[in-house]
Coordinates of C-alpha atoms in Angstrom, one line a residue:
M1 CA 0.8 -0.9 6.6
R2 CA 2.4 0.9 3.7
H3 CA 5.2 3.4 4.0
V4 CA 3.7 6.8 3.3
S5 CA 5.5 8.6 0.5
L6 CA 4.6 12.0 -1.1
W7 CA 1.9 10.4 -3.3
D8 CA 0.2 8.2 -0.8
H9 CA -3.4 8.9 0.3
P10 CA -3.5 10.1 3.9
L11 CA -6.9 8.7 4.4
G12 CA -5.6 5.2 4.0
A13 CA -6.3 4.6 0.3
P14 CA -4.1 1.9 -1.4
G15 CA -2.1 2.5 -4.5
H16 CA -0.6 5.3 -6.4
T17 CA -2.9 8.3 -6.9
Q18 CA -0.6 10.7 -8.7
E19 CA -1.8 10.0 -12.2
I20 CA -5.3 11.2 -11.4
L21 CA -4.7 15.0 -11.3
T22 CA -2.3 16.8 -13.4
P23 CA -0.7 20.1 -12.2
H24 CA -2.8 22.1 -14.7
L25 CA -6.1 20.6 -13.5
I26 CA -5.2 21.1 -9.8
S27 CA -4.3 24.7 -10.5
L28 CA -7.6 25.2 -12.4
L29 CA -9.7 23.7 -9.6
K30 CA -7.9 25.8 -7.0
K31 CA -8.8 28.9 -8.9
S32 CA -12.4 27.9 -9.2
L33 CA -12.9 27.6 -5.5
P34 CA -13.4 30.7 -3.2
L35 CA -11.9 28.9 -0.2
P36 CA -8.2 27.8 0.2
P37 CA -7.3 24.1 0.4
P38 CA -6.7 22.4 3.8
P39 CA -3.6 24.0 5.2
S40 CA -1.6 21.0 6.4
T41 CA 0.6 20.0 3.4
F42 CA 0.5 20.2 -0.3
L43 CA -0.5 16.6 -0.4
D44 CA -3.6 17.3 1.6
S45 CA -4.6 19.8 -1.1
K46 CA -4.2 17.1 -3.7
T47 CA -6.1 14.6 -1.7
W48 CA -8.9 17.2 -1.2
L49 CA -9.2 17.7 -4.9
L50 CA -9.1 14.0 -5.6
G51 CA -11.9 13.3 -3.2
A52 CA -13.9 16.3 -4.4
I53 CA -14.0 15.1 -8.0
S54 CA -15.3 11.7 -6.9
V55 CA -18.0 13.0 -4.7
S56 CA -19.2 15.7 -7.0
C57 CA -21.1 13.3 -9.1
P58 CA -24.6 13.0 -7.4
S59 CA -25.1 9.4 -8.3
L60 CA -21.8 8.5 -6.7
S61 CA -22.0 10.7 -3.6
S62 CA -22.0 7.8 -1.3
S63 CA -18.4 7.2 -2.2
I64 CA -17.3 9.7 0.5
L65 CA -17.8 6.8 2.9
L66 CA -15.5 4.6 0.9
F67 CA -12.3 6.7 0.8
P68 CA -10.0 3.6 0.8
S69 CA -11.4 2.7 -2.6
L70 CA -11.2 6.2 -4.1
P71 CA -8.0 6.1 -6.1
F72 CA -9.1 3.1 -8.2
F73 CA -12.7 4.3 -8.3
V74 CA -11.7 7.7 -9.5
R75 CA -9.2 6.2 -12.0
S76 CA -12.1 4.8 -14.0
L77 CA -13.9 8.1 -14.0
I78 CA -11.3 10.8 -14.6
P79 CA -10.4 10.0 -18.2
S80 CA -13.8 11.0 -19.4
F81 CA -13.5 14.6 -18.2
L82 CA -9.8 15.3 -17.9
H83 CA -10.0 17.2 -21.1
R84 CA -13.3 18.9 -20.3
P85 CA -12.3 20.8 -17.1
Q86 CA -14.9 23.5 -17.8
E87 CA -17.5 20.9 -16.6
L88 CA -15.9 20.9 -13.2
M89 CA -17.0 24.5 -12.6
M90 CA -20.7 23.4 -12.4
W91 CA -19.7 21.1 -9.4
R92 CA -18.5 23.9 -7.1
P93 CA -21.2 23.2 -4.4
S94 CA -20.3 19.6 -4.1
L95 CA -16.6 20.5 -4.0
L96 CA -17.1 22.9 -1.2
L97 CA -19.3 20.4 0.7
L98 CA -16.5 17.9 0.6
L99 CA -13.9 20.5 1.7
L100 CA -16.0 21.3 4.7
L101 CA -16.3 17.6 5.6
L102 CA -12.6 17.1 5.3
L103 CA -11.8 20.1 7.3
L104 CA -14.0 18.7 10.1
R105 CA -12.1 15.5 10.1
P106 CA -10.0 14.9 13.3
G107 CA -6.4 15.7 12.4
A108 CA -7.3 17.7 9.2
Q109 CA -5.2 20.6 10.4
G110 CA -2.2 18.3 11.0
K111 CA -3.0 17.7 14.6
P112 CA -4.1 14.2 15.6
P113 CA -6.8 13.5 18.2
P114 CA -5.7 13.1 21.9
D115 CA -5.9 9.3 21.6
A116 CA -3.7 9.2 18.5
G117 CA -1.7 6.0 18.2
P118 CA 2.1 5.6 18.0
H119 CA 4.1 7.9 15.8
G120 CA 4.6 6.8 12.3
Q121 CA 1.8 4.4 11.9
G122 CA 1.4 5.7 8.4
R123 CA 5.1 5.7 7.7
V124 CA 6.1 2.4 9.3
H125 CA 5.7 -0.7 7.1
Q126 CA 4.3 -3.4 9.4
E127 CA 3.9 -6.8 7.9
A128 CA 0.3 -7.9 8.1
P129 CA -0.4 -11.3 9.6
L130 CA -1.1 -14.1 7.1
S131 CA -4.5 -14.5 8.7
E132 CA -6.5 -12.9 11.5
A133 CA -7.8 -16.4 12.5
A134 CA -6.4 -18.3 15.4
H135 CA -3.8 -20.9 14.5
D136 CA -5.7 -23.7 16.0
D137 CA -4.8 -26.9 14.2
A138 CA -5.1 -29.0 17.4
H139 CA -8.8 -28.6 17.3
G140 CA -9.2 -29.3 13.6
N141 CA -9.6 -25.6 12.7
F142 CA -7.4 -24.9 9.7
Q143 CA -8.8 -21.5 8.8
Y144 CA -5.4 -19.8 9.5
D145 CA -3.6 -22.3 7.2
H146 CA -6.2 -21.9 4.5
E147 CA -6.0 -18.1 4.5
A148 CA -2.2 -18.2 4.7
F149 CA -1.9 -20.6 1.7
L150 CA -4.7 -19.1 -0.5
G151 CA -5.3 -15.6 0.7
K152 CA -8.5 -14.7 2.6
E153 CA -10.7 -14.1 -0.4
V154 CA -9.7 -17.2 -2.3
A155 CA -10.0 -19.2 0.9
K156 CA -13.7 -18.1 1.0
E157 CA -14.2 -19.4 -2.6
F158 CA -12.8 -22.8 -1.7
D159 CA -15.2 -23.0 1.3
Q160 CA -18.1 -23.0 -1.3
L161 CA -16.6 -25.9 -3.3
T162 CA -17.4 -29.6 -2.9
P163 CA -14.4 -31.7 -1.5
E164 CA -13.8 -33.1 -5.0
E165 CA -13.7 -29.6 -6.6
S166 CA -11.5 -28.3 -3.8
Q167 CA -9.0 -31.1 -4.2
A168 CA -8.9 -30.8 -8.0
R169 CA -8.1 -27.0 -7.7
L170 CA -5.5 -27.8 -5.1
G171 CA -3.9 -30.2 -7.5
R172 CA -3.6 -27.5 -10.1
I173 CA -2.0 -25.2 -7.5
V174 CA 0.6 -27.8 -6.7
D175 CA 1.5 -28.0 -10.4
R176 CA 1.8 -24.2 -10.5
M177 CA 4.1 -24.2 -7.5
D178 CA 6.4 -26.7 -9.0
R179 CA 6.5 -25.1 -12.4
A180 CA 7.3 -21.7 -10.8
G181 CA 10.3 -23.4 -9.1
D182 CA 12.6 -26.1 -10.6
G183 CA 9.9 -28.2 -12.2
D184 CA 11.3 -31.4 -10.7
G185 CA 7.9 -32.9 -9.7
W186 CA 8.3 -32.0 -6.0
V187 CA 7.3 -29.0 -3.9
S188 CA 10.3 -27.8 -1.9
L189 CA 10.3 -25.6 1.1
A190 CA 11.4 -22.6 -1.0
E191 CA 8.7 -23.2 -3.6
L192 CA 6.0 -23.4 -0.8
R193 CA 7.3 -20.3 0.8
A194 CA 7.3 -18.4 -2.6
W195 CA 3.7 -19.4 -3.2
I196 CA 2.5 -18.2 0.2
A197 CA 4.3 -14.9 -0.3
H198 CA 2.8 -14.6 -3.7
T199 CA -0.8 -15.1 -2.4
Q200 CA -0.2 -12.6 0.3
Q201 CA 0.7 -9.9 -2.2
R202 CA -2.3 -10.4 -4.4
H203 CA -3.8 -7.1 -3.4
I204 CA -0.6 -5.3 -4.5
R205 CA -0.7 -6.9 -7.9
D206 CA -4.4 -6.1 -8.2
S207 CA -3.7 -2.4 -7.5
V208 CA -1.0 -2.3 -10.1
S209 CA -3.3 -4.0 -12.6
A210 CA -5.9 -1.4 -11.9
A211 CA -3.4 1.4 -12.7
W212 CA -1.6 -0.3 -15.6
D213 CA -3.7 1.0 -18.5
T214 CA -3.5 4.5 -17.2
Y215 CA 0.3 4.4 -17.5
D216 CA 0.8 2.0 -20.5
T217 CA -0.6 4.5 -23.0
D218 CA 0.9 2.9 -26.1
R219 CA -0.3 -0.6 -25.0
D220 CA 3.1 -2.3 -25.6
G221 CA 3.0 -4.2 -22.3
R222 CA 5.6 -1.9 -20.6
V223 CA 5.5 1.5 -19.0
G224 CA 8.2 3.9 -20.1
W225 CA 9.4 6.8 -17.9
E226 CA 7.9 9.3 -20.4
E227 CA 4.5 7.5 -20.3
L228 CA 4.5 7.6 -16.5
R229 CA 5.6 11.2 -16.4
N230 CA 3.1 12.4 -19.0
A231 CA 0.2 10.5 -17.4
T232 CA 1.2 11.9 -14.0
Y233 CA 2.1 15.5 -14.8
G234 CA 0.7 16.2 -18.2
H235 CA 2.5 16.8 -21.5
Y236 CA 5.0 19.6 -21.5
A237 CA 7.5 20.6 -24.1
P238 CA 11.2 20.4 -23.0
G239 CA 12.1 23.5 -20.9
E240 CA 8.4 24.5 -20.3
E241 CA 7.6 22.1 -17.5
F242 CA 4.9 23.5 -15.1
H243 CA 5.1 27.0 -16.7
D244 CA 1.3 27.3 -16.4
V245 CA 0.7 26.3 -12.8
E246 CA 1.4 27.7 -9.4
D247 CA 4.0 26.0 -7.2
A248 CA 6.1 25.1 -10.2
E249 CA 9.1 24.5 -8.0
T250 CA 7.2 22.1 -5.9
Y251 CA 6.1 20.1 -8.9
S252 CA 9.6 20.1 -10.3
K253 CA 10.9 18.5 -7.1
M254 CA 8.1 15.9 -7.2
L255 CA 9.0 15.1 -10.8
A256 CA 12.7 14.6 -9.9
R257 CA 11.8 12.5 -6.9
D258 CA 9.5 10.3 -9.0
E259 CA 12.2 9.9 -11.7
R260 CA 14.8 8.9 -9.1
R261 CA 12.4 6.2 -7.7
F262 CA 11.6 5.0 -11.2
R263 CA 15.3 4.6 -12.1
V264 CA 15.9 2.5 -9.0
A265 CA 12.8 0.3 -9.7
D266 CA 14.0 -0.1 -13.3
Q267 CA 16.6 -2.8 -12.5
D268 CA 17.7 -3.5 -16.1
G269 CA 18.1 0.3 -16.8
D270 CA 16.2 0.3 -20.1
S271 CA 13.8 3.1 -19.0
M272 CA 10.9 0.7 -19.5
A273 CA 9.1 -0.8 -16.5
T274 CA 7.7 -4.3 -16.5
R275 CA 4.8 -5.1 -14.2
E276 CA 7.3 -6.2 -11.6
E277 CA 9.3 -3.0 -11.9
L278 CA 6.2 -0.8 -11.9
T279 CA 5.1 -2.6 -8.7
A280 CA 8.4 -1.8 -7.2
F281 CA 7.9 1.8 -8.1
L282 CA 4.4 2.0 -6.7
H283 CA 5.1 -0.1 -3.6
P284 CA 8.8 0.3 -2.8
E285 CA 8.4 -0.9 0.7
E286 CA 7.7 -4.4 -0.5
F287 CA 11.0 -4.8 -2.4
P288 CA 14.5 -5.1 -0.7
H289 CA 16.2 -3.3 -3.5
M290 CA 14.0 -0.3 -3.0
R291 CA 14.9 0.0 0.7
D292 CA 17.4 2.8 0.2
I293 CA 14.9 4.9 -1.7
V294 CA 12.2 4.5 0.9
I295 CA 14.7 5.7 3.5
A296 CA 15.9 8.6 1.4
E297 CA 12.3 9.8 0.8
T298 CA 11.5 9.6 4.5
L299 CA 14.5 11.6 5.3
E300 CA 13.6 14.2 2.8
D301 CA 10.1 14.5 4.2
L302 CA 11.1 14.9 7.8
D303 CA 14.5 16.6 7.6
K304 CA 13.4 20.2 7.4
N305 CA 16.8 21.8 8.2
R306 CA 18.5 19.6 5.6
D307 CA 21.3 18.5 7.8
G308 CA 20.8 14.8 6.7
Y309 CA 19.3 13.7 10.0
V310 CA 15.9 13.6 11.7
Q311 CA 16.0 15.6 14.9
V312 CA 13.5 14.9 17.7
E313 CA 11.5 18.1 16.9
E314 CA 11.3 17.1 13.2
Y315 CA 10.2 13.7 14.3
I316 CA 7.4 15.2 16.4
A317 CA 6.4 17.8 13.8
D318 CA 5.7 15.1 11.3
L319 CA 2.7 14.1 13.5
Y320 CA 1.7 17.0 15.7
T321 CA 1.4 20.8 15.3
Q322 CA 1.2 22.6 18.6
Q323 CA -1.2 25.5 18.7
P324 CA -0.2 28.8 20.4
G325 CA -0.8 28.6 24.2
E326 CA -1.6 24.9 24.0
E327 CA 0.1 22.5 26.4
E328 CA 1.8 19.6 24.8
P329 CA -0.3 16.4 25.3
A330 CA 1.0 13.4 27.2
W331 CA 1.1 11.2 24.1
V332 CA 3.5 13.6 22.5
Q333 CA 5.8 13.5 25.5
T334 CA 5.5 9.7 25.2
E335 CA 6.6 9.9 21.6
R336 CA 9.7 12.0 22.6
Q337 CA 10.6 9.2 25.0
Q338 CA 10.0 6.6 22.3
F339 CA 12.4 8.6 20.1
R340 CA 15.1 8.6 22.8
D341 CA 14.6 5.0 23.9
F342 CA 13.9 3.1 20.7
R343 CA 14.4 5.2 17.6
D344 CA 17.8 6.8 18.4
L345 CA 19.8 3.6 18.5
N346 CA 23.2 5.2 18.9
K347 CA 22.0 7.8 21.4
D348 CA 23.3 10.8 19.5
G349 CA 20.0 12.7 19.7
R350 CA 19.1 12.3 16.1
L351 CA 18.2 9.7 13.5
D352 CA 20.6 8.9 10.6
G353 CA 19.6 6.9 7.5
S354 CA 20.2 3.5 9.1
E355 CA 18.1 4.4 12.1
V356 CA 15.3 5.8 9.9
G357 CA 15.4 2.5 8.0
H358 CA 15.2 0.5 11.2
W359 CA 12.2 2.6 12.1
V360 CA 10.1 2.6 8.9
L361 CA 11.2 -0.8 7.6
P362 CA 11.7 -2.7 10.9
P363 CA 13.1 -6.2 10.9
A364 CA 10.3 -8.8 10.8
Q365 CA 9.8 -12.5 11.0
D366 CA 9.5 -14.3 7.7
Q367 CA 5.9 -15.3 8.1
P368 CA 5.6 -17.1 4.8
L369 CA 8.7 -19.2 5.7
V370 CA 7.2 -20.1 9.1
E371 CA 4.0 -21.2 7.6
A372 CA 5.7 -23.1 4.8
N373 CA 7.8 -25.0 7.4
H374 CA 4.6 -25.8 9.3
L375 CA 2.8 -27.1 6.3
L376 CA 5.8 -29.1 5.2
H377 CA 6.3 -30.7 8.7
E378 CA 2.6 -31.7 8.9
S379 CA 2.4 -33.1 5.4
D380 CA 5.8 -34.7 4.7
S381 CA 4.8 -38.3 5.5
D382 CA 8.1 -39.8 4.3
K383 CA 10.2 -37.0 6.0
D384 CA 12.4 -36.4 3.0
G385 CA 12.2 -32.6 3.4
R386 CA 9.9 -32.1 0.3
L387 CA 6.3 -32.6 -0.7
S388 CA 4.9 -34.8 -3.4
K389 CA 1.6 -34.0 -5.0
A390 CA 0.2 -37.1 -3.3
E391 CA 1.4 -36.0 0.1
I392 CA -0.3 -32.6 -0.3
L393 CA -3.5 -34.1 -1.5
G394 CA -3.4 -36.6 1.3
N395 CA -3.5 -33.7 3.7
W396 CA -5.6 -31.5 1.5
N397 CA -7.9 -30.2 4.3
M398 CA -5.0 -28.4 5.9
F399 CA -4.2 -26.5 2.8
V400 CA -7.7 -25.7 1.5
G401 CA -11.2 -25.8 2.7
S402 CA -14.5 -27.0 1.1
Q403 CA -18.2 -27.1 1.9
A404 CA -17.5 -30.2 4.1
T405 CA -14.6 -28.7 6.1
N406 CA -16.3 -25.4 6.4
Y407 CA -19.3 -27.2 7.9
G408 CA -17.1 -29.2 10.2
E409 CA -15.4 -26.0 11.5
D410 CA -18.7 -24.4 12.1
L411 CA -19.8 -27.3 14.2
T412 CA -16.5 -27.1 16.2
R413 CA -16.9 -23.4 16.8
H414 CA -20.6 -23.9 17.8
H415 CA -19.6 -26.7 20.2
D416 CA -16.9 -24.5 21.8
E417 CA -19.5 -21.8 22.4
L418 CA -21.9 -24.1 24.3

C-alpha cells in the first residue's frame, strides 16, 4: 500500500492526481455549487471535485463504481474542457449528486466505521506479496513462481501460449536480464533479483507513463520543474501566484512542498526529471533516496503543534474525529496502546522522525531476493552459483507457464478437490 501524501486519492486511486485540477478551476467549481465541499480536509474537497467531473458526463456515469481508475481515466478527459470551464456550470445536478454520494460514504466526515482497521493503513507502505498464490512447488504448482517472475498479468498471457512459444519468449527474457546486467552470457543472482523487482513495479511504471504526456508539455522526453508546476497549478506570472483563488496560502505551501520533493527526486540537479526521477517524485515510497522526504511530509501532515514530533493525540486525530458527547470506541483505545507499545520505540511519549520512518516505511523482507535465490537453487544444475540460458530453459516450467502447464495445474487442483 502506498504512503499517502497530500496529493494521494483517499479512495485508493493510484498515481498522482494533482495535475487534473488547477487552483483556478477548483475555485470556479466551488463558487458554482450551493453546497460546501466535504469538511474533512482540503484534499477531500479536491477529491470531490475530481470525481464530480468524471461522473458528470452521462455516458460515463458508471465510473463512480471504479474510483481506483479515476485519476488516469479523468486525465484523458480533462484536457478537452480545462479551457472551457463555463461548460461545467451545466453539470451542476451531477456534481451535487456525487457530493451526496461521497458524503454518505463511511468515514466521509473523517471518522472511520467502528470496524476500521489498524491506524495508518493508508500511510504505511506495506510491500505487496509477489503473488497471492500458494508457494506449492512440491505438488507441481508453479503459479507463485510464474507470477513472481513475470507479474500476474503477463503470467496469464504465458498461460495461453503453446510450450514452444512460451520457451521462446522466456529465452528472450533471459537475454534481456543478462543485457541489463553485465552482459557476460550468464544470469547472476543480482540480475535475477533485479528482473523480479522490475516486473513487480510494472504497475508503477504504467502509472507514470499514463501521466507523462500531461507533464512533458514540450515533448522533449524530460519533465522540467516549470512544466510540472504549470501543469499542476496553472500558469502564473512571477509574484502573482494564486492571486485569483481562495486559500492562496494553502496552495503556496503545496507548491513549496512539491518543489522540495521534486528537488530530491532530481538526483542530478538539472531541474529536469527523467522517467526514473519523475517516478521517484510520484512514488517516493518506492525509492530509498526519497525516504527522508516521505518522513518529512508525514510529520508535516500529523504534527499540528509544529514541535517536530507526533504526539499520541495527533496520531489518533489523523484517523478519528470524536463527536461531542461520543464515547471513544474500543478500536481507538487499541490504537493508543499500539502507539505506546509499537510506534513509540524510545518510550518518550511521542514519535520523532526515525520512529515515523519505522512506522510508515517499515523494514521488510527482500522478497525479490528470496524468490531469486529459490529459482537459482532449483535451476542451477552445475551448482556454480549462476544460471546459463540452457539451465533456465531446462527448467522453463518453473519460470513461466503455457497452455500445457496451465492444463496440468488445473488437473492437479481438480484432483485435490476430489
